[in-house]
Structure formats: structure tokens, C-alpha cells
Amino acid sequence: MNSNNCVEMGGSEEDDQISMMEDLRRGPWTVEEDFTLINYIAHHGEGRWNSLARCAGLKRTGKSCRLRWLNYLRPDVRRGNITLEEQLLILELHSRWGNRWSKIAQHLPGRTDNEIKNYWRTRVQKHAKQLKCDVNSKQFKDTMRYLWMPRLVERIQAAATTPATTGGSSSSTTTTTSTTTTTNSYPLNQTNMDCIVTSQLVVPHANNNTGNTCSNYGNTQMITPSYTPENSSTTAVSPVSDLTDCYYPANQSQNHEMFQHNNAINGGFTDALISPAGYFNQGIDFQAMVEQNNQWTDGGNGGDDFSDNLWNVEDIWFLKQQFNM
DNA sequence: AAACACATCAACCGCCAATGA
DNA sequence: GTCATTGGCGGTTGATGTGTT
């Protein structure tokens, strides 16, 4: 390690050019490199990354060091186990800001933009692909808002009020407690999430510090919990999409009621609630969805095997009925 | 057991805005 | 005011792990 007394934290451009000419390492970081970087930052703090890399004796670009530190080595970085609350928050914030990953990450303490971006691409976009619609399309966004988010809310609620063994498909790794206050509060608590209660649903909501308004997914209004690692419903890092883990028979009625409520209002979907019919007149393959559901459900292995499902069977049935498809 | 397909995620790339000489 | 450098961001890629046939 070579981190001692390198004082030129703003080295000359010529030095930078020279360093750029050196054979720089690329690819995965070694344990030794990690150790070197951690040690250097522990002693000297973060600084100009190019200089830091050089002074620490790392044959890496400043950018590479910065990325490694921010995304992996930083002490407060959290990886894996995207909680349901975090998933919901990601959806909510993405619907608001789009692919502003770093901005979204600011509201999920410990999460990096890279991780959120990866999550979005691997989980969310996958399902957009399954639905044969663009992830940025209005249809897909509305689907998230009026179907997935309420589902997620239901699961969060269920996870908070039921034993882990009944906590849906993620039950095997779900940590549940009904506790809503804690002295060991996680940053995603009242400080940066607040909302109102109408239907006992508990979801996190980001405070963008600009006068929060309450989210309203479908006609489901939200309340924010006191969110802690202890009481959050955590889903394991698994191949399943936690976000769209929607096969959740125990709570299907709520979603049904959402549509029925709107039907009652307007003989169909209200103007305010974008009609899901819109999603399906652009080539979404109901049959494929049903077959996929059947595959999962026929597996008969309990929740996990079909937990990657976008729609529960009843949703599909209902929507088919609703739109005569 | 091997081959293949798919999912995940760490790391890189290119662009751009901010900063400083 | 101009230019070079840096840091930050979003997009993309490739290696690795995992599941399936």
C-alpha cells in the first residue's frame, strides 16, 4: 500500500496525463485493491479521485475508485434485500422522476443509483417486456400505479400484520413486526416519508422536501410507516420480482374492489383512473399471461414459484371480463 | 453431468455540467 | 471569457451465478 504523505491532492494536469498513460487496471477489484482504497480514504478522506487513486498507489482511474467506493466499499452502503417498501418507493419515485437514478437513490438511504438502476432493469423492465409494452409507456406506468402499487401496498400491510409464515411468496425471508415506532429508526421514517391514513394501508412515501402530497394508487390512499430494517418486509435477493409478486390470493378482494368502485362511479373506469383497457389494446397477450400464471400455479410449490408474476389469475380474469377480451 | 438459457450485478463508457486555472 | 479537468449521471456491457433441459 502506498498511501502515505501524498500531499498533492490537486496534481498537475501533466501528472494526470502521465497517470493516464500508465497501464491502468480494469475489471473486477481485488481484495487488496479494496483494502488499499478503504485504508486510504480512512486516513485521508475522499478527495480528488484521480489524485487519490495515484496517491493510494492504485492503478485505477479516479472514476473507477470513486465508483468502487460509492457503490461497494462505502460503510453505509446497503446491498441486496430490496424491501417491499423500497420497491414501492422506487416505483413511486420513478413515476415522478423517471430514470433519475441518483435522485431516487437519495431517498433510499444506503442504496446506490447503480443498484436501483439494476433493480429497475432486471425486475421492472422484464415485466414490461412480458406485457409487450414499453417500460416508459403510459400504459405500463398506469399499470404500475393502479395495479402493482396497490398490490405492493397490500403485501406490505400483510407483512406487517401477519406472521412471516403467511407473508406471501416472500415469507421465507420476511421479517415482520407490527411495530411502528422504534428508537432505532431507519432513515426512511417520518423524517422523509409522510402521508395520510384512510384505509389502513401502510406504505413509505418519499419526502422530496417540497411539500409532500399523499400518493394515491388507484383509489388506495397511503400512510407511511415508521420504517425500519426491523419492521420492513424484506424480500430475499432472489430471481423473483418482488415488485410484481402479485399472486396473493389472500388480498385479492381489495384490488377487485378498486375496479368495482370505479365501475360503480362511472359505469366503468373513471376519467381520473386511466382505464386498464388502454393497456390491452396494444397487443398485450392475455392468453400468454394466463398460461404463464397456470405454469406458476400448476407448479403447486407454494408462493415462491409463481412470485414473479405480474398479475394474479383473478386480475387477468377480471380484466378480461371487464374489457370483453 | 453437461450444455444451454436466463438473471443479476459490478464495472465501464460516454456525455455533460461544474469548477478552477 | 476560454479551456482543461473533474465529478456525476445514465446507459450499456460482460462476467458470473443459477436454473432448466
CSV table of C-alpha atoms (C1' of nucleotides) in Angstrom, one decimal:
chain,number,residue,atom,x,y,z
A,1,MET,CA,0.0,0.0,0.0
A,2,ASN,CA,1.2,3.4,-0.8
A,3,SER,CA,-0.9,5.9,0.9
A,4,ASN,CA,1.5,7.9,3.0
A,5,ASN,CA,2.2,11.5,2.6
A,6,CYS,CA,1.0,12.0,-0.9
A,7,VAL,CA,0.0,15.7,-0.4
A,8,GLU,CA,-0.6,16.8,-3.9
A,9,MET,CA,-4.3,16.3,-3.9
A,10,GLY,CA,-4.6,18.6,-6.9
A,11,GLY,CA,-1.8,17.3,-9.0
A,12,SER,CA,-0.8,18.9,-12.2
A,13,GLU,CA,-2.6,18.2,-15.4
A,14,GLU,CA,0.7,16.8,-16.6
A,15,ASP,CA,0.7,14.3,-13.8
A,16,ASP,CA,-2.8,13.3,-14.7
A,17,GLN,CA,-1.8,12.8,-18.2
A,18,ILE,CA,1.2,10.7,-17.1
A,19,SER,CA,-1.1,8.6,-14.9
A,20,MET,CA,-3.4,8.2,-17.8
A,21,MET,CA,-0.6,6.8,-19.8
A,22,GLU,CA,0.3,4.3,-17.2
A,23,ASP,CA,-1.1,0.8,-17.5
A,24,LEU,CA,-4.3,1.1,-15.6
A,25,ARG,CA,-6.0,-1.9,-14.2
A,26,ARG,CA,-9.6,-2.6,-15.2
A,27,GLY,CA,-12.2,-5.2,-14.4
A,28,PRO,CA,-13.1,-6.6,-11.0
A,29,TRP,CA,-11.4,-5.2,-8.0
A,30,THR,CA,-9.2,-7.4,-5.9
A,31,VAL,CA,-9.4,-7.6,-2.1
A,32,GLU,CA,-6.0,-5.9,-1.9
A,33,GLU,CA,-7.2,-3.0,-4.0
A,34,ASP,CA,-10.3,-2.7,-1.9
A,35,PHE,CA,-8.2,-2.7,1.2
A,36,THR,CA,-5.9,-0.1,-0.2
A,37,LEU,CA,-8.8,2.2,-1.1
A,38,ILE,CA,-10.6,1.8,2.2
A,39,ASN,CA,-7.4,2.4,4.1
A,40,TYR,CA,-6.5,5.5,2.1
A,41,ILE,CA,-9.9,7.0,2.5
A,42,ALA,CA,-10.0,6.2,6.2
A,43,HIS,CA,-6.8,8.1,6.6
A,44,HIS,CA,-7.2,10.9,4.1
A,45,GLY,CA,-10.8,11.1,3.3
A,46,GLU,CA,-12.2,11.4,-0.1
A,47,GLY,CA,-10.7,13.9,-2.3
A,48,ARG,CA,-9.9,14.4,-5.9
A,49,TRP,CA,-10.4,11.0,-7.2
A,50,ASN,CA,-7.6,11.0,-9.8
A,51,SER,CA,-5.1,12.2,-7.2
A,52,LEU,CA,-6.5,9.8,-4.7
A,53,ALA,CA,-6.0,6.9,-7.0
A,54,ARG,CA,-2.5,7.9,-7.7
A,55,CYS,CA,-1.5,8.7,-4.1
A,56,ALA,CA,-3.0,5.5,-2.9
A,57,GLY,CA,-0.9,3.6,-5.3
A,58,LEU,CA,-3.9,2.2,-7.1
A,59,LYS,CA,-3.5,1.6,-10.8
A,60,ARG,CA,-7.1,2.6,-11.4
A,61,THR,CA,-8.7,5.7,-12.8
A,62,GLY,CA,-10.2,8.1,-10.3
A,63,LYS,CA,-13.5,7.3,-11.8
A,64,SER,CA,-13.1,3.7,-11.1
A,65,CYS,CA,-12.1,4.4,-7.5
A,66,ARG,CA,-15.0,6.7,-7.0
A,67,LEU,CA,-17.4,4.1,-8.3
A,68,ARG,CA,-16.0,1.3,-6.3
A,69,TRP,CA,-16.1,3.4,-3.1
A,70,LEU,CA,-19.6,4.8,-3.7
A,71,ASN,CA,-21.2,1.6,-4.9
A,72,TYR,CA,-19.5,-1.0,-2.9
A,73,LEU,CA,-17.0,-0.1,-0.2
A,74,ARG,CA,-18.7,2.8,1.5
A,75,PRO,CA,-19.6,1.8,5.0
A,76,ASP,CA,-23.2,2.8,4.8
A,77,VAL,CA,-23.9,1.1,1.5
A,78,ARG,CA,-26.7,-1.4,1.6
A,79,ARG,CA,-26.9,-4.2,-0.9
A,80,GLY,CA,-29.4,-6.9,-1.7
A,81,ASN,CA,-32.7,-7.4,0.0
A,82,ILE,CA,-34.7,-4.7,-1.6
A,83,THR,CA,-37.6,-4.4,0.8
A,84,LEU,CA,-41.1,-4.1,-0.3
A,85,GLU,CA,-41.2,-0.5,1.0
A,86,GLU,CA,-38.1,0.3,-1.0
A,87,GLN,CA,-39.7,-1.3,-4.1
A,88,LEU,CA,-42.8,0.8,-3.7
A,89,LEU,CA,-40.7,3.8,-3.2
A,90,ILE,CA,-38.7,3.1,-6.3
A,91,LEU,CA,-41.9,2.8,-8.3
A,92,GLU,CA,-43.3,5.9,-6.8
A,93,LEU,CA,-40.2,8.0,-7.3
A,94,HIS,CA,-39.5,6.6,-10.8
A,95,SER,CA,-43.1,7.5,-11.8
A,96,ARG,CA,-42.3,11.0,-10.7
A,97,TRP,CA,-38.8,11.5,-11.9
A,98,GLY,CA,-38.1,8.9,-14.5
A,99,ASN,CA,-34.6,7.5,-14.8
A,100,ARG,CA,-33.2,9.9,-12.3
A,101,TRP,CA,-31.5,7.1,-10.5
A,102,SER,CA,-29.2,9.2,-8.3
A,103,LYS,CA,-32.1,11.4,-7.3
A,104,ILE,CA,-34.2,8.3,-6.5
A,105,ALA,CA,-31.3,6.8,-4.6
A,106,GLN,CA,-31.1,9.9,-2.4
A,107,HIS,CA,-34.4,8.8,-1.0
A,108,LEU,CA,-33.3,5.3,-0.3
A,109,PRO,CA,-30.5,5.6,2.2
A,110,GLY,CA,-27.7,3.2,1.6
A,111,ARG,CA,-28.9,2.3,-1.8
A,112,THR,CA,-26.9,3.4,-4.8
A,113,ASP,CA,-28.1,4.6,-8.1
A,114,ASN,CA,-26.5,1.7,-9.7
A,115,GLU,CA,-28.4,-0.8,-7.6
A,116,ILE,CA,-31.7,0.9,-8.2
A,117,LYS,CA,-30.9,1.1,-11.8
A,118,ASN,CA,-30.1,-2.6,-11.9
A,119,TYR,CA,-33.2,-3.4,-10.0
A,120,TRP,CA,-35.3,-1.5,-12.4
A,121,ARG,CA,-33.8,-3.0,-15.4
A,122,THR,CA,-33.8,-6.6,-14.2
A,123,ARG,CA,-37.1,-6.7,-12.5
A,124,VAL,CA,-39.4,-4.0,-13.8
A,125,GLN,CA,-38.3,-3.9,-17.4
A,126,LYS,CA,-38.6,-7.6,-17.5
A,127,HIS,CA,-42.2,-7.4,-16.8
A,128,ALA,CA,-42.8,-4.6,-19.3
A,129,LYS,CA,-41.3,-7.0,-21.8
A,130,GLN,CA,-43.6,-9.7,-20.7
A,131,LEU,CA,-46.5,-7.4,-21.2
A,132,LYS,CA,-45.2,-6.4,-24.6
A,133,CYS,CA,-45.2,-2.8,-23.8
A,134,ASP,CA,-42.6,-0.2,-23.4
A,135,VAL,CA,-41.5,0.4,-19.8
A,136,ASN,CA,-41.8,4.1,-20.4
A,137,SER,CA,-45.2,3.9,-22.0
A,138,LYS,CA,-48.2,5.4,-20.3
A,139,GLN,CA,-49.9,2.1,-20.3
A,140,PHE,CA,-47.1,0.5,-18.3
A,141,LYS,CA,-46.8,3.3,-15.9
A,142,ASP,CA,-50.5,3.3,-15.3
A,143,THR,CA,-50.4,-0.4,-14.8
A,144,MET,CA,-47.8,0.0,-12.2
A,145,ARG,CA,-49.7,2.7,-10.5
A,146,TYR,CA,-53.1,1.2,-10.5
A,147,LEU,CA,-52.3,-2.5,-10.2
A,148,TRP,CA,-48.9,-3.1,-8.9
A,149,MET,CA,-48.5,-0.5,-6.4
A,150,PRO,CA,-51.7,-1.3,-4.6
A,151,ARG,CA,-50.6,-4.9,-4.7
A,152,LEU,CA,-47.4,-4.0,-3.1
A,153,VAL,CA,-49.2,-2.0,-0.5
A,154,GLU,CA,-51.3,-4.9,0.3
A,155,ARG,CA,-48.3,-7.1,0.7
A,156,ILE,CA,-46.6,-4.5,2.9
A,157,GLN,CA,-49.7,-4.4,5.0
A,158,ALA,CA,-50.0,-8.1,5.1
A,159,ALA,CA,-46.4,-8.5,6.0
A,160,ALA,CA,-46.8,-6.0,8.9
A,161,THR,CA,-49.9,-7.7,10.3
A,162,THR,CA,-49.4,-11.4,9.6
A,163,PRO,CA,-46.9,-13.9,10.8
A,164,ALA,CA,-44.0,-14.5,8.5
A,165,THR,CA,-45.2,-17.8,7.5
A,166,THR,CA,-48.2,-16.3,5.8
A,167,GLY,CA,-46.5,-13.3,4.3
A,168,GLY,CA,-47.0,-14.3,0.8
A,169,SER,CA,-44.3,-15.6,-1.5
A,170,SER,CA,-41.5,-13.9,0.2
A,171,SER,CA,-42.5,-15.3,3.5
A,172,SER,CA,-39.4,-17.4,3.9
A,173,THR,CA,-37.3,-14.3,4.3
A,174,THR,CA,-39.8,-11.9,5.5
A,175,THR,CA,-39.2,-10.2,8.8
A,176,THR,CA,-42.4,-8.9,10.1
A,177,THR,CA,-43.5,-7.0,13.1
A,178,SER,CA,-46.4,-4.7,13.7
A,179,THR,CA,-44.2,-2.3,15.5
A,180,THR,CA,-44.5,1.1,14.0
A,181,THR,CA,-42.2,3.0,16.2
A,182,THR,CA,-38.6,2.3,17.1
A,183,THR,CA,-35.8,4.0,18.7
A,184,ASN,CA,-33.5,2.6,16.1
A,185,SER,CA,-35.2,4.3,13.2
A,186,TYR,CA,-34.1,3.8,9.8
A,187,PRO,CA,-33.7,6.9,7.7
A,188,LEU,CA,-36.8,6.1,5.7
A,189,ASN,CA,-39.1,7.1,8.6
A,190,GLN,CA,-41.3,10.0,9.3
A,191,THR,CA,-38.5,12.3,8.6
A,192,ASN,CA,-38.6,11.7,4.9
A,193,MET,CA,-41.8,10.0,4.5
A,194,ASP,CA,-45.2,11.2,5.5
A,195,CYS,CA,-48.7,10.8,4.3
A,196,ILE,CA,-52.2,10.3,5.4
A,197,VAL,CA,-54.3,7.4,6.5
A,198,THR,CA,-57.6,6.4,5.1
A,199,SER,CA,-57.6,2.8,4.6
A,200,GLN,CA,-55.0,1.5,7.0
A,201,LEU,CA,-52.6,0.9,4.2
A,202,VAL,CA,-49.1,1.5,5.1
A,203,VAL,CA,-46.6,2.5,2.5
A,204,PRO,CA,-43.5,4.5,2.5
A,205,HIS,CA,-43.5,7.8,0.7
A,206,ALA,CA,-40.6,9.9,-0.1
A,207,ASN,CA,-40.4,13.3,1.1
A,208,ASN,CA,-39.0,15.4,-1.6
A,209,ASN,CA,-38.8,18.3,0.8
A,210,THR,CA,-41.2,20.3,-1.4
A,211,GLY,CA,-44.4,19.8,0.4
A,212,ASN,CA,-45.4,16.2,0.1
A,213,THR,CA,-48.7,15.2,-1.1
A,214,CYS,CA,-50.2,11.9,-0.5
A,215,SER,CA,-49.8,9.2,-3.0
A,216,ASN,CA,-52.9,7.6,-4.2
A,217,TYR,CA,-52.5,4.4,-6.1
A,218,GLY,CA,-55.8,3.7,-7.7
A,219,ASN,CA,-58.2,4.7,-5.1
A,220,THR,CA,-56.0,3.4,-2.4
A,221,GLN,CA,-54.6,6.1,-0.2
A,222,MET,CA,-51.5,5.8,1.7
A,223,ILE,CA,-50.0,6.1,5.0
A,224,THR,CA,-46.3,6.0,5.8
A,225,PRO,CA,-44.9,3.7,8.3
A,226,SER,CA,-42.1,4.2,10.7
A,227,TYR,CA,-39.8,2.3,8.5
A,228,THR,CA,-37.0,0.3,10.0
A,229,PRO,CA,-35.0,-2.6,8.9
A,230,GLU,CA,-36.6,-4.4,11.6
A,231,ASN,CA,-40.2,-3.9,10.6
A,232,SER,CA,-39.7,-3.7,6.9
A,233,SER,CA,-40.9,-6.6,4.9
A,234,THR,CA,-37.8,-7.8,3.3
A,235,THR,CA,-37.6,-9.9,0.3
A,236,ALA,CA,-34.6,-12.0,-0.4
A,237,VAL,CA,-32.4,-11.5,-3.3
A,238,SER,CA,-33.9,-14.0,-5.5
A,239,PRO,CA,-34.8,-14.5,-9.1
A,240,VAL,CA,-38.3,-13.4,-8.3
A,241,SER,CA,-39.5,-10.0,-8.9
A,242,ASP,CA,-40.5,-8.7,-5.5
A,243,LEU,CA,-42.2,-5.7,-7.0
A,244,THR,CA,-44.6,-7.7,-9.0
A,245,ASP,CA,-45.0,-10.6,-6.8
A,246,CYS,CA,-48.7,-10.2,-7.2
A,247,TYR,CA,-50.2,-13.6,-6.8
A,248,TYR,CA,-51.6,-13.0,-3.5
A,249,PRO,CA,-55.0,-14.6,-3.1
A,250,ALA,CA,-55.5,-13.6,0.4
A,251,ASN,CA,-55.9,-10.0,-0.6
A,252,GLN,CA,-57.3,-10.1,-4.0
A,253,SER,CA,-60.5,-8.6,-2.9
A,254,GLN,CA,-59.0,-5.2,-2.4
A,255,ASN,CA,-58.0,-4.9,-5.9
A,256,HIS,CA,-61.3,-6.1,-7.1
A,257,GLU,CA,-63.0,-3.5,-5.0
A,258,MET,CA,-60.9,-0.9,-6.6
A,259,PHE,CA,-62.2,-1.7,-10.0
A,260,GLN,CA,-65.7,-2.3,-8.8
A,261,HIS,CA,-65.7,1.0,-7.1
A,262,ASN,CA,-64.7,2.8,-10.2
A,263,ASN,CA,-67.3,0.9,-12.2
A,264,ALA,CA,-69.9,2.0,-9.8
A,265,ILE,CA,-68.9,5.6,-10.3
A,266,ASN,CA,-68.8,5.7,-14.0
A,267,GLY,CA,-70.2,2.6,-15.4
A,268,GLY,CA,-66.6,1.7,-16.0
A,269,PHE,CA,-63.4,3.4,-15.2
A,270,THR,CA,-63.4,7.0,-14.2
A,271,ASP,CA,-61.6,9.5,-16.2
A,272,ALA,CA,-59.3,10.0,-13.4
A,273,LEU,CA,-58.4,6.4,-13.3
A,274,ILE,CA,-56.8,5.5,-16.6
A,275,SER,CA,-58.7,2.6,-18.0
A,276,PRO,CA,-56.6,-0.5,-18.0
A,277,ALA,CA,-58.3,-1.3,-21.2
A,278,GLY,CA,-55.9,1.1,-22.7
A,279,TYR,CA,-53.1,-1.2,-21.8
A,280,PHE,CA,-54.5,-4.1,-23.5
A,281,ASN,CA,-55.5,-2.8,-26.9
A,282,GLN,CA,-51.9,-2.6,-27.8
A,283,GLY,CA,-51.1,-6.2,-28.0
A,284,ILE,CA,-50.9,-7.5,-24.5
A,285,ASP,CA,-51.3,-11.2,-24.7
A,286,PHE,CA,-53.9,-12.3,-22.2
A,287,GLN,CA,-53.6,-15.8,-23.2
A,288,ALA,CA,-49.9,-15.8,-22.6
A,289,MET,CA,-50.4,-14.2,-19.3
A,290,VAL,CA,-52.9,-16.8,-18.3
A,291,GLU,CA,-50.7,-19.6,-19.4
A,292,GLN,CA,-47.9,-18.2,-17.5
A,293,ASN,CA,-50.0,-18.0,-14.5
A,294,ASN,CA,-51.0,-21.5,-15.0
A,295,GLN,CA,-47.5,-22.6,-15.2
A,296,TRP,CA,-46.7,-21.0,-11.9
A,297,THR,CA,-49.8,-22.1,-10.1
A,298,ASP,CA,-49.7,-25.5,-11.5
A,299,GLY,CA,-46.3,-25.9,-10.0
A,300,GLY,CA,-48.0,-26.3,-6.8
A,301,ASN,CA,-44.9,-25.3,-4.8
A,302,GLY,CA,-46.4,-22.5,-2.9
A,303,GLY,CA,-45.8,-18.9,-3.3
A,304,ASP,CA,-42.2,-18.6,-4.4
A,305,ASP,CA,-42.5,-20.4,-7.6
A,306,PHE,CA,-45.0,-18.0,-9.0
A,307,SER,CA,-44.0,-15.0,-7.2
A,308,ASP,CA,-42.5,-13.4,-10.2
A,309,ASN,CA,-45.9,-13.0,-11.6
A,310,LEU,CA,-47.2,-9.7,-12.7
A,311,TRP,CA,-50.8,-10.5,-12.4
A,312,ASN,CA,-52.8,-12.8,-10.3
A,313,VAL,CA,-55.2,-15.0,-12.0
A,314,GLU,CA,-58.1,-13.1,-10.8
A,315,ASP,CA,-56.7,-9.8,-12.1
A,316,ILE,CA,-56.5,-11.3,-15.5
A,317,TRP,CA,-59.9,-12.9,-15.4
A,318,PHE,CA,-61.4,-9.7,-14.2
A,319,LEU,CA,-59.7,-7.6,-16.8
A,320,LYS,CA,-60.8,-9.9,-19.5
A,321,GLN,CA,-64.3,-9.7,-18.2
A,322,GLN,CA,-64.1,-6.0,-17.9
A,323,PHE,CA,-63.0,-5.4,-21.4
A,324,ASN,CA,-64.6,-8.3,-23.1
A,325,MET,CA,-61.3,-9.6,-24.3
B,1,DA,C1',-23.2,-34.4,-15.7
B,2,DA,C1',-23.1,-31.3,-19.4
B,3,DA,C1',-24.9,-27.8,-22.2
B,4,DC,C1',-27.7,-24.1,-22.6
B,5,DA,C1',-30.6,-20.1,-21.2
B,6,DC,C1',-31.6,-16.7,-18.3
B,7,DA,C1',-30.9,-13.4,-14.4
B,8,DT,C1',-28.1,-10.5,-11.8
B,9,DC,C1',-24.9,-7.0,-10.8
B,10,DA,C1',-20.2,-4.9,-10.8
B,11,DA,C1',-17.8,-2.1,-13.7
B,12,DC,C1',-17.0,0.6,-17.7
B,13,DC,C1',-18.2,4.2,-21.2
B,14,DG,C1',-19.6,8.5,-23.0
B,15,DC,C1',-21.7,12.6,-22.2
B,16,DC,C1',-22.3,16.9,-19.7
B,17,DA,C1',-22.2,20.4,-16.2
B,18,DA,C1',-19.4,22.4,-12.7
B,19,DT,C1',-15.1,24.1,-11.3
B,20,DG,C1',-10.8,26.2,-11.4
B,21,DA,C1',-6.6,28.0,-13.6
C,1,DG,C1',-14.1,34.6,-21.3
C,2,DT,C1',-11.8,30.3,-22.6
C,3,DC,C1',-10.2,25.9,-21.9
C,4,DA,C1',-8.9,21.8,-19.4
C,5,DT,C1',-10.0,18.8,-15.8
C,6,DT,C1',-13.0,16.5,-12.8
C,7,DG,C1',-17.0,14.5,-10.9
C,8,DG,C1',-21.6,12.9,-11.6
C,9,DC,C1',-25.0,10.6,-14.1
C,10,DG,C1',-27.5,7.4,-17.1
C,11,DG,C1',-26.8,3.8,-20.4
C,12,DT,C1',-24.6,-0.4,-21.5
C,13,DT,C1',-21.7,-4.5,-21.2
C,14,DG,C1',-19.6,-8.6,-19.7
C,15,DA,C1',-18.6,-11.9,-16.1
C,16,DT,C1',-20.6,-14.8,-13.0
C,17,DG,C1',-24.2,-17.3,-10.8
C,18,DT,C1',-28.4,-20.0,-11.1
C,19,DG,C1',-31.9,-22.6,-13.1
C,20,DT,C1',-33.6,-25.7,-16.8
C,21,DT,C1',-33.4,-29.2,-20.2
